mmCIF file of C-alpha atoms and ligand atoms in Angstrom:
data_model
loop_
_atom_site.group_PDB
_atom_site.id
_atom_site.type_symbol
_atom_site.label_atom_id
_atom_site.label_comp_id
_atom_site.label_asym_id
_atom_site.label_seq_id
_atom_site.Cartn_x
_atom_site.Cartn_y
_atom_site.Cartn_z
ATOM 1 C CA MET A 1 -0.174 -0.035 -0.103
ATOM 2 C CA MET A 2 1.181 3.368 -0.862
ATOM 3 C CA VAL A 3 2.184 5.591 2.200
ATOM 4 C CA LEU A 4 1.103 9.272 1.856
ATOM 5 C CA ASP A 5 3.362 11.919 3.432
ATOM 6 C CA CYS A 6 0.536 13.560 4.522
ATOM 7 C CA ALA A 7 -3.228 13.371 4.696
ATOM 8 C CA VAL A 8 -4.839 16.355 4.921
ATOM 9 C CA ILE A 9 -8.359 16.364 6.453
ATOM 10 C CA GLY A 10 -10.775 19.303 5.457
ATOM 11 C CA GLY A 11 -10.665 21.445 2.390
ATOM 12 C CA GLY A 12 -11.714 24.926 3.747
ATOM 13 C CA PRO A 13 -8.940 27.492 3.260
ATOM 14 C CA ALA A 14 -6.675 25.992 5.901
ATOM 15 C CA GLY A 15 -6.665 22.433 4.139
ATOM 16 C CA LEU A 16 -6.586 24.035 0.870
ATOM 17 C CA ASN A 17 -3.578 26.263 1.574
ATOM 18 C CA ALA A 18 -1.821 23.572 3.519
ATOM 19 C CA ALA A 19 -2.158 20.924 0.349
ATOM 20 C CA LEU A 20 -0.867 23.788 -2.125
ATOM 21 C CA VAL A 21 2.414 24.083 0.051
ATOM 22 C CA LEU A 22 2.618 20.228 0.299
ATOM 23 C CA GLY A 23 2.343 20.130 -3.423
ATOM 24 C CA ARG A 24 5.064 22.648 -3.803
ATOM 25 C CA SER A 25 7.312 20.782 -1.692
ATOM 26 C CA ARG A 26 6.881 17.300 -3.598
ATOM 27 C CA ARG A 27 5.055 15.627 -0.561
ATOM 28 C CA LYS A 28 2.765 12.617 -1.728
ATOM 29 C CA THR A 29 -0.476 14.445 -0.072
ATOM 30 C CA ILE A 30 -4.225 13.669 -0.245
ATOM 31 C CA LEU A 31 -6.706 16.469 0.631
ATOM 32 C CA PHE A 32 -9.972 14.902 1.879
ATOM 33 C CA ASP A 33 -13.120 17.317 2.008
ATOM 34 C CA ASP A 34 -16.573 16.402 2.388
ATOM 35 C CA ASN A 35 -17.667 20.311 1.618
ATOM 36 C CA LYS A 36 -19.778 21.388 4.320
ATOM 37 C CA PRO A 37 -17.882 24.651 5.556
ATOM 38 C CA ARG A 38 -19.140 26.709 7.989
ATOM 39 C CA ASN A 39 -19.345 29.693 5.710
ATOM 40 C CA ALA A 40 -21.814 27.919 3.098
ATOM 41 C CA VAL A 41 -24.518 30.250 4.424
ATOM 42 C CA THR A 42 -22.890 32.976 3.234
ATOM 43 C CA SER A 43 -22.547 34.301 -0.458
ATOM 44 C CA GLU A 44 -19.209 36.567 0.196
ATOM 45 C CA SER A 45 -16.199 36.442 1.857
ATOM 46 C CA HIS A 46 -14.501 39.662 3.274
ATOM 47 C CA GLY A 47 -11.201 40.536 4.807
ATOM 48 C CA PHE A 48 -9.032 38.334 2.361
ATOM 49 C CA ILE A 49 -6.596 40.625 0.221
ATOM 50 C CA THR A 50 -7.120 40.279 -3.176
ATOM 51 C CA ARG A 51 -10.242 38.350 -2.834
ATOM 52 C CA ASP A 52 -11.962 40.898 -0.686
ATOM 53 C CA GLY A 53 -15.991 39.924 -1.193
ATOM 54 C CA ILE A 54 -15.367 36.521 -3.109
ATOM 55 C CA ASP A 55 -18.172 34.062 -3.399
ATOM 56 C CA PRO A 56 -16.576 31.279 -0.953
ATOM 57 C CA GLN A 57 -17.503 28.420 -3.357
ATOM 58 C CA GLU A 58 -15.637 30.395 -6.098
ATOM 59 C CA PHE A 59 -12.779 31.067 -3.579
ATOM 60 C CA LYS A 60 -12.448 26.998 -3.028
ATOM 61 C CA ARG A 61 -12.982 26.695 -7.176
ATOM 62 C CA ILE A 62 -9.752 28.811 -7.763
ATOM 63 C CA ALA A 63 -7.922 27.051 -4.815
ATOM 64 C CA GLN A 64 -8.822 23.720 -6.235
ATOM 65 C CA GLU A 65 -7.948 24.588 -9.809
ATOM 66 C CA GLU A 66 -4.531 25.807 -8.605
ATOM 67 C CA LEU A 67 -3.934 22.698 -6.757
ATOM 68 C CA SER A 68 -4.262 20.635 -9.591
ATOM 69 C CA ARG A 69 -1.063 22.159 -11.149
ATOM 70 C CA TYR A 70 0.741 19.962 -8.564
ATOM 71 C CA PRO A 71 0.791 16.350 -9.397
ATOM 72 C CA ASP A 72 1.566 15.046 -5.977
ATOM 73 C CA VAL A 73 -1.728 16.279 -4.498
ATOM 74 C CA SER A 74 -4.767 14.923 -4.707
ATOM 75 C CA ILE A 75 -8.135 15.710 -3.405
ATOM 76 C CA GLU A 76 -10.886 13.123 -2.554
ATOM 77 C CA LYS A 77 -14.498 14.476 -1.700
ATOM 78 C CA LEU A 78 -15.053 12.187 1.110
ATOM 79 C CA ARG A 79 -15.675 12.320 4.949
ATOM 80 C CA VAL A 80 -12.639 10.470 6.837
ATOM 81 C CA HIS A 81 -14.510 8.801 9.593
ATOM 82 C CA HIS A 82 -11.774 7.337 11.127
ATOM 83 C CA ILE A 83 -7.529 8.273 11.620
ATOM 84 C CA LYS A 84 -5.912 5.651 13.953
ATOM 85 C CA LYS A 85 -2.253 6.021 15.051
ATOM 86 C CA GLU A 86 -0.309 2.654 14.493
ATOM 87 C CA ASN A 87 3.183 3.042 15.421
ATOM 88 C CA ASN A 88 4.833 5.846 13.640
ATOM 89 C CA LEU A 89 2.152 5.912 10.834
ATOM 90 C CA PHE A 90 -1.606 6.923 10.769
ATOM 91 C CA LEU A 91 -4.206 4.634 9.156
ATOM 92 C CA VAL A 92 -6.947 6.945 7.643
ATOM 93 C CA GLU A 93 -10.556 5.277 6.886
ATOM 94 C CA THR A 94 -12.942 7.144 4.571
ATOM 95 C CA GLU A 95 -16.654 6.862 5.078
ATOM 96 C CA ASN A 96 -16.829 4.651 2.468
ATOM 97 C CA GLY A 97 -14.460 2.371 3.774
ATOM 98 C CA GLU A 98 -11.222 3.306 1.729
ATOM 99 C CA GLU A 99 -8.053 3.140 3.991
ATOM 100 C CA TYR A 100 -4.860 5.131 3.411
ATOM 101 C CA TYR A 101 -1.820 5.321 5.286
ATOM 102 C CA ALA A 102 0.244 8.452 6.128
ATOM 103 C CA LYS A 103 3.104 9.616 7.897
ATOM 104 C CA LYS A 104 1.616 12.877 9.254
ATOM 105 C CA ILE A 105 -1.972 14.337 9.420
ATOM 106 C CA ILE A 106 -3.254 18.003 9.055
ATOM 107 C CA LEU A 107 -6.742 18.535 10.663
ATOM 108 C CA ALA A 108 -8.294 21.423 8.957
ATOM 109 C CA THR A 109 -12.040 20.211 9.719
ATOM 110 C CA GLY A 110 -13.122 23.190 11.089
ATOM 111 C CA PHE A 111 -15.870 23.815 13.433
ATOM 112 C CA LYS A 112 -19.562 24.001 13.719
ATOM 113 C CA GLU A 113 -22.009 26.505 14.764
ATOM 114 C CA GLU A 114 -25.255 25.868 17.000
ATOM 115 C CA LEU A 115 -27.286 29.355 16.718
ATOM 116 C CA PRO A 116 -29.449 30.036 19.632
ATOM 117 C CA ASP A 117 -32.751 28.252 19.256
ATOM 118 C CA ILE A 118 -34.743 31.208 17.888
ATOM 119 C CA PRO A 119 -37.626 31.072 15.072
ATOM 120 C CA ARG A 120 -36.344 31.682 11.802
ATOM 121 C CA VAL A 121 -32.683 32.726 12.897
ATOM 122 C CA LYS A 122 -31.158 30.329 10.268
ATOM 123 C CA GLU A 123 -32.977 32.329 7.189
ATOM 124 C CA PHE A 124 -31.072 35.512 8.355
ATOM 125 C CA TYR A 125 -27.664 34.050 9.419
ATOM 126 C CA GLY A 126 -25.148 34.735 6.796
ATOM 127 C CA LYS A 127 -27.310 37.214 5.030
ATOM 128 C CA SER A 128 -27.890 39.743 7.481
ATOM 129 C CA LEU A 129 -27.031 38.274 10.869
ATOM 130 C CA PHE A 130 -23.343 37.640 11.248
ATOM 131 C CA SER A 131 -20.954 36.508 14.028
ATOM 132 C CA CYS A 132 -17.963 38.283 13.105
ATOM 133 C CA PRO A 133 -18.115 41.848 12.573
ATOM 134 C CA PHE A 134 -14.397 42.141 11.241
ATOM 135 C CA CYS A 135 -16.056 39.592 8.452
ATOM 136 C CA ASP A 136 -19.405 41.713 8.069
ATOM 137 C CA GLY A 137 -19.315 44.841 9.875
ATOM 138 C CA TRP A 138 -18.475 47.480 7.017
ATOM 139 C CA GLU A 139 -21.205 46.018 5.021
ATOM 140 C CA LEU A 140 -23.725 46.793 7.942
ATOM 141 C CA ARG A 141 -22.058 49.724 8.859
ATOM 142 C CA ASP A 142 -24.312 52.948 10.333
ATOM 143 C CA ARG A 143 -27.157 50.952 10.202
ATOM 144 C CA PRO A 144 -29.586 49.982 13.286
ATOM 145 C CA LEU A 145 -28.110 46.994 14.447
ATOM 146 C CA ALA A 146 -28.387 43.973 17.112
ATOM 147 C CA VAL A 147 -25.979 42.234 19.359
ATOM 148 C CA ILE A 148 -27.916 39.187 20.148
ATOM 149 C CA ALA A 149 -25.882 37.466 22.918
ATOM 150 C CA ASP A 150 -26.224 36.366 26.513
ATOM 151 C CA ASP A 151 -24.549 37.903 29.710
ATOM 152 C CA GLN A 152 -21.028 36.301 28.786
ATOM 153 C CA LYS A 153 -20.585 37.432 25.407
ATOM 154 C CA ALA A 154 -22.837 40.369 25.199
ATOM 155 C CA PHE A 155 -20.338 43.198 26.702
ATOM 156 C CA HIS A 156 -17.647 42.521 24.890
ATOM 157 C CA MET A 157 -19.501 42.108 21.558
ATOM 158 C CA ALA A 158 -21.291 45.173 21.796
ATOM 159 C CA LYS A 159 -18.231 47.024 22.573
ATOM 160 C CA VAL A 160 -16.701 45.821 19.272
ATOM 161 C CA VAL A 161 -20.018 46.268 17.162
ATOM 162 C CA SER A 162 -20.232 49.926 18.268
ATOM 163 C CA ASN A 163 -17.164 50.524 15.944
ATOM 164 C CA TRP A 164 -19.684 50.310 12.694
ATOM 165 C CA THR A 165 -22.878 51.776 13.921
ATOM 166 C CA ASN A 166 -24.033 54.288 16.540
ATOM 167 C CA ASP A 167 -27.494 52.664 16.718
ATOM 168 C CA LEU A 168 -26.985 49.693 18.600
ATOM 169 C CA ILE A 169 -29.267 47.545 20.965
ATOM 170 C CA VAL A 170 -27.952 44.384 22.851
ATOM 171 C CA PHE A 171 -30.668 41.437 23.085
ATOM 172 C CA THR A 172 -30.016 39.130 25.681
ATOM 173 C CA ASN A 173 -32.881 37.041 24.588
ATOM 174 C CA GLY A 174 -34.410 36.613 28.281
ATOM 175 C CA ASN A 175 -31.284 36.355 30.309
ATOM 176 C CA LYS A 176 -29.885 39.162 32.308
ATOM 177 C CA ILE A 177 -26.692 41.401 32.187
ATOM 178 C CA HIS A 178 -25.476 40.860 35.854
ATOM 179 C CA SER A 179 -22.842 43.294 36.142
ATOM 180 C CA LEU A 180 -24.496 46.703 36.825
ATOM 181 C CA GLU A 181 -21.288 48.483 35.804
ATOM 182 C CA GLU A 182 -21.263 46.894 32.420
ATOM 183 C CA LYS A 183 -24.475 47.852 31.562
ATOM 184 C CA GLU A 184 -23.926 51.386 32.864
ATOM 185 C CA LEU A 185 -21.170 51.558 30.741
ATOM 186 C CA LEU A 186 -22.828 50.556 27.842
ATOM 187 C CA GLN A 187 -25.652 52.831 28.310
ATOM 188 C CA SER A 188 -23.165 55.635 28.776
ATOM 189 C CA LYS A 189 -22.184 54.911 25.246
ATOM 190 C CA GLY A 190 -25.441 54.948 23.774
ATOM 191 C CA ILE A 191 -26.074 51.308 23.593
ATOM 192 C CA SER A 192 -29.354 50.015 24.854
ATOM 193 C CA ILE A 193 -30.136 46.868 26.395
ATOM 194 C CA ASN A 194 -33.220 44.633 25.877
ATOM 195 C CA GLU A 195 -33.504 41.636 28.089
ATOM 196 C CA LYS A 196 -36.901 40.307 26.656
ATOM 197 C CA GLN A 197 -37.000 36.904 24.916
ATOM 198 C CA ILE A 198 -36.890 37.003 21.295
ATOM 199 C CA ALA A 199 -39.870 35.408 19.836
ATOM 200 C CA THR A 200 -38.993 35.667 15.833
ATOM 201 C CA PHE A 201 -37.127 37.712 13.212
ATOM 202 C CA ILE A 202 -38.984 39.600 10.712
ATOM 203 C CA GLY A 203 -37.775 40.566 7.184
ATOM 204 C CA GLU A 204 -37.926 38.704 3.466
ATOM 205 C CA LYS A 205 -35.215 36.922 1.968
ATOM 206 C CA GLY A 206 -32.960 36.774 4.561
ATOM 207 C CA MET A 207 -32.796 40.685 5.266
ATOM 208 C CA LEU A 208 -33.763 41.560 8.806
ATOM 209 C CA GLU A 209 -36.410 44.525 9.509
ATOM 210 C CA GLN A 210 -37.505 43.726 12.744
ATOM 211 C CA ILE A 211 -37.146 41.758 15.795
ATOM 212 C CA GLN A 212 -40.287 40.538 17.448
ATOM 213 C CA LEU A 213 -40.331 40.070 21.174
ATOM 214 C CA GLU A 214 -42.050 37.490 23.810
ATOM 215 C CA ASP A 215 -44.640 40.565 24.656
ATOM 216 C CA GLN A 216 -45.449 40.766 20.674
ATOM 217 C CA THR A 217 -43.787 44.334 20.496
ATOM 218 C CA THR A 218 -41.301 44.755 17.563
ATOM 219 C CA VAL A 219 -38.113 46.776 17.296
ATOM 220 C CA LEU A 220 -36.809 47.878 13.941
ATOM 221 C CA ARG A 221 -33.193 46.520 13.278
ATOM 222 C CA GLU A 222 -31.677 46.024 9.860
ATOM 223 C CA GLY A 223 -29.058 43.414 11.130
ATOM 224 C CA GLY A 224 -26.494 42.535 13.543
ATOM 225 C CA PHE A 225 -24.315 39.831 15.351
ATOM 226 C CA ILE A 226 -25.349 36.813 17.222
ATOM 227 C CA ALA A 227 -23.207 34.667 19.438
ATOM 228 C CA ALA A 228 -23.428 30.925 18.529
ATOM 229 C CA GLU A 229 -21.954 27.820 20.066
ATOM 230 C CA TRP A 230 -18.937 26.163 18.578
ATOM 231 C CA LYS A 231 -18.003 22.777 18.157
ATOM 232 C CA GLN A 232 -15.779 20.525 16.324
ATOM 233 C CA ALA A 233 -16.634 19.814 12.944
ATOM 234 C CA ALA A 234 -15.180 16.244 13.242
ATOM 235 C CA SER A 235 -13.869 14.049 16.096
ATOM 236 C CA PHE A 236 -11.303 11.156 15.551
ATOM 237 C CA ASP A 237 -10.391 7.806 17.280
ATOM 238 C CA SER A 238 -8.768 8.539 20.818
ATOM 239 C CA SER A 239 -5.566 7.058 19.891
ATOM 240 C CA LEU A 240 -4.812 10.824 18.461
ATOM 241 C CA GLU A 241 -5.031 12.116 22.274
ATOM 242 C CA TYR A 242 -4.475 15.815 21.233
ATOM 243 C CA THR A 243 -5.318 18.190 23.688
ATOM 244 C CA LEU A 244 -8.332 20.473 23.595
ATOM 245 C CA ASN A 245 -8.739 24.073 25.001
ATOM 246 C CA GLU A 246 -11.730 25.369 27.242
ATOM 247 C CA GLN A 247 -13.703 26.040 24.229
ATOM 248 C CA GLY A 248 -12.933 22.497 22.520
ATOM 249 C CA GLY A 249 -10.390 23.552 20.077
ATOM 250 C CA ILE A 250 -7.294 21.788 19.435
ATOM 251 C CA VAL A 251 -4.412 23.017 21.119
ATOM 252 C CA THR A 252 -0.977 23.514 19.069
ATOM 253 C CA ASP A 253 2.243 25.211 19.159
ATOM 254 C CA ASP A 254 3.268 27.964 16.828
ATOM 255 C CA TRP A 255 4.070 25.604 14.013
ATOM 256 C CA GLN A 256 0.563 24.160 14.555
ATOM 257 C CA ARG A 257 1.647 20.766 16.328
ATOM 258 C CA THR A 258 -0.428 19.303 18.497
ATOM 259 C CA ASN A 259 0.604 17.323 21.420
ATOM 260 C CA THR A 260 0.504 14.303 19.756
ATOM 261 C CA GLU A 261 3.483 13.577 17.225
ATOM 262 C CA GLY A 262 3.088 13.929 13.682
ATOM 263 C CA VAL A 263 -0.528 15.365 13.988
ATOM 264 C CA TYR A 264 -1.015 19.265 13.480
ATOM 265 C CA ALA A 265 -3.933 21.424 13.313
ATOM 266 C CA CYS A 266 -4.791 24.645 11.577
ATOM 267 C CA GLY A 267 -7.752 26.973 11.026
ATOM 268 C CA ASP A 268 -10.975 27.364 12.723
ATOM 269 C CA THR A 269 -10.789 23.815 14.331
ATOM 270 C CA ARG A 270 -8.385 25.303 17.209
ATOM 271 C CA ILE A 271 -11.187 27.382 17.962
ATOM 272 C CA ALA A 272 -8.563 30.142 19.298
ATOM 273 C CA GLY A 273 -9.033 33.675 18.356
ATOM 274 C CA PRO A 274 -10.667 35.394 15.430
ATOM 275 C CA SER A 275 -11.625 33.069 12.469
ATOM 276 C CA GLN A 276 -11.279 34.323 9.205
ATOM 277 C CA LEU A 277 -10.225 32.725 5.668
ATOM 278 C CA ILE A 278 -6.844 34.648 5.551
ATOM 279 C CA ILE A 279 -5.989 33.201 9.326
ATOM 280 C CA ALA A 280 -7.111 30.011 8.484
ATOM 281 C CA ALA A 281 -4.879 29.782 5.314
ATOM 282 C CA GLY A 282 -1.923 31.201 7.060
ATOM 283 C CA GLU A 283 -2.192 28.282 9.577
ATOM 284 C CA GLY A 284 -2.454 25.741 6.913
ATOM 285 C CA SER A 285 0.846 26.950 5.062
ATOM 286 C CA MET A 286 2.258 26.896 8.583
ATOM 287 C CA ALA A 287 1.260 23.344 9.032
ATOM 288 C CA ALA A 288 2.580 22.552 5.772
ATOM 289 C CA ILE A 289 6.107 24.036 6.377
ATOM 290 C CA ALA A 290 6.375 22.276 9.862
ATOM 291 C CA VAL A 291 5.230 19.037 8.358
ATOM 292 C CA ASN A 292 8.321 19.489 5.734
ATOM 293 C CA ALA A 293 10.612 20.447 8.457
ATOM 294 C CA ALA A 294 9.801 17.144 10.502
ATOM 295 C CA LEU A 295 10.202 14.922 7.125
ATOM 296 C CA ILE A 296 13.365 16.848 6.402
ATOM 297 C CA GLU A 297 14.719 15.688 9.870
ATOM 298 C CA GLU A 298 13.467 12.541 10.043
ATOM 299 C CA LYS A 299 15.314 11.792 6.440
ATOM 300 C CA PHE A 300 18.662 13.270 7.669
ATOM 301 C CA ASN A 301 18.528 11.964 11.440
HETATM 302 C C1 FAD B 1 -21.658 33.512 8.039
HETATM 303 C C2 FAD B 1 -20.125 33.430 8.281
HETATM 304 C C3 FAD B 1 -19.617 34.717 7.721
HETATM 305 C C4 FAD B 1 -18.226 34.598 7.301
HETATM 306 N N1 FAD B 1 -17.706 35.700 6.730
HETATM 307 C C5 FAD B 1 -16.274 35.452 6.783
HETATM 308 C C6 FAD B 1 -15.673 36.622 5.922
HETATM 309 O O1 FAD B 1 -16.407 37.705 5.390
HETATM 310 N N2 FAD B 1 -14.349 36.528 6.082
HETATM 311 C C7 FAD B 1 -13.560 35.827 6.465
HETATM 312 O O2 FAD B 1 -12.352 35.993 6.241
HETATM 313 N N3 FAD B 1 -14.130 34.789 7.422
HETATM 314 C C8 FAD B 1 -15.744 34.520 7.315
HETATM 315 N N4 FAD B 1 -16.121 33.448 7.978
HETATM 316 C C9 FAD B 1 -15.392 32.505 8.603
HETATM 317 C C10 FAD B 1 -14.353 31.643 7.542
HETATM 318 O O3 FAD B 1 -15.697 30.963 7.096
HETATM 319 C C11 FAD B 1 -13.790 30.899 8.400
HETATM 320 O O4 FAD B 1 -13.216 31.071 9.479
HETATM 321 C C12 FAD B 1 -12.894 29.464 7.399
HETATM 322 O O5 FAD B 1 -13.935 29.058 6.645
HETATM 323 C C13 FAD B 1 -12.223 28.682 8.279
HETATM 324 O O6 FAD B 1 -11.630 27.671 7.407
HETATM 325 P P1 FAD B 1 -11.040 26.203 8.060
HETATM 326 O O7 FAD B 1 -10.715 25.720 6.523
HETATM 327 O O8 FAD B 1 -10.522 26.318 9.297
HETATM 328 O O9 FAD B 1 -12.635 25.626 8.043
HETATM 329 P P2 FAD B 1 -13.623 25.354 6.905
HETATM 330 O O10 FAD B 1 -13.850 26.507 5.878
HETATM 331 O O11 FAD B 1 -14.948 25.390 7.655
HETATM 332 O O12 FAD B 1 -13.587 24.274 6.307
HETATM 333 C C14 FAD B 1 -13.634 22.983 6.620
HETATM 334 C C15 FAD B 1 -13.849 21.953 5.856
HETATM 335 O O13 FAD B 1 -13.464 20.308 6.336
HETATM 336 C C16 FAD B 1 -14.507 19.542 5.955
HETATM 337 N N5 FAD B 1 -14.685 18.414 7.012
HETATM 338 C C17 FAD B 1 -14.964 18.490 8.272
HETATM 339 N N6 FAD B 1 -14.739 17.256 8.714
HETATM 340 C C18 FAD B 1 -14.376 16.688 7.758
HETATM 341 C C19 FAD B 1 -13.976 14.961 7.747
HETATM 342 N N7 FAD B 1 -14.150 14.513 8.806
HETATM 343 N N8 FAD B 1 -13.659 14.493 6.523
HETATM 344 C C20 FAD B 1 -13.480 15.315 5.416
HETATM 345 N N9 FAD B 1 -13.799 16.726 5.308
HETATM 346 C C21 FAD B 1 -14.291 17.178 6.525
HETATM 347 C C22 FAD B 1 -15.770 20.453 6.080
HETATM 348 O O14 FAD B 1 -16.806 20.000 5.353
HETATM 349 C C23 FAD B 1 -15.200 21.730 5.323
HETATM 350 O O15 FAD B 1 -15.129 21.623 3.841
HETATM 351 C C24 FAD B 1 -17.713 33.411 7.934
HETATM 352 C C25 FAD B 1 -18.286 32.636 8.565
HETATM 353 C C26 FAD B 1 -19.365 32.537 8.952
HETATM 354 C C27 FAD B 1 -20.151 31.430 9.554
#
């Protein structure tokens, strides 16, 4: 059986850039991807220089076209179900039972979001409700906006989003903001707080017009930012044994190495800090360079 230099799991910007650097380094690589990225709900990605505003699927198409120039890289449009460490190699098993051995693994599987359970929320998410103001704040600038988050995240998100609009209301969806100090600070900056439960969102084709509350009153809002729970998009055999951080993200060092030798992680799957295409791609590049460095050391030692 052929042994791959590296199996890259996940074909978002992190995995794609990892595969590019590996292909250019003449490393036998397969990129496995089942094409269920987090940003499938949106039609524009912002903040990636030379690609600002690109459709995420177009971004992926261009990336895959670029990878096709490199004969050592191939793409399998399949989900990986299991990865098991067997001595110094990894056994990778896909959903249809195909098996591959690889010397190194790059996990670039991203995360999944769980939105608060509010009627119609999914119709608006990715169109006028977003999670990251650095990604979508510019498009919503100067509009009447909402921050929808509970006590834990509301204060922080409101401070950040206030950079893009002076007309901001925090909706805690039935939760209380416990800190009087935080409440007063927000109010002193003209940010009001609504602690009623949200009944539903009102608008057409994903464009928010009003937020309807439990008492049937409505508040005019044209968009906003909503806090979601983040979970790993994939989990593998416990023989990989990498450590997770408090948010459930895979812990790595600056070279994207996990604490399991031979396993690297990059992009959203680390759930550490801002989540953006360009950051994921940069980490993918770093992971591939680290894989190369390890393979070179193994050759010369
Ligand atoms: C609504 C919304 C808007 C956004 N807007 C922007 C923006 O404007 N600008 C920006 O920079 N960022 C934006 N983002 C964030 C951006 O989408 C992520 O930061 C980025 O996609 C992370 O890249 P990634 O490669 O780590 O993960 P992903 O892009 O999520 O890719 C992971 C891939 O791995 C695959 N996968 C997972 N498990 C397996 C498995 N077991 N086997 C095979 N494949 C697997 C998935 O199907 C997926 O294709 C937005 C996100 C959302 C939700």
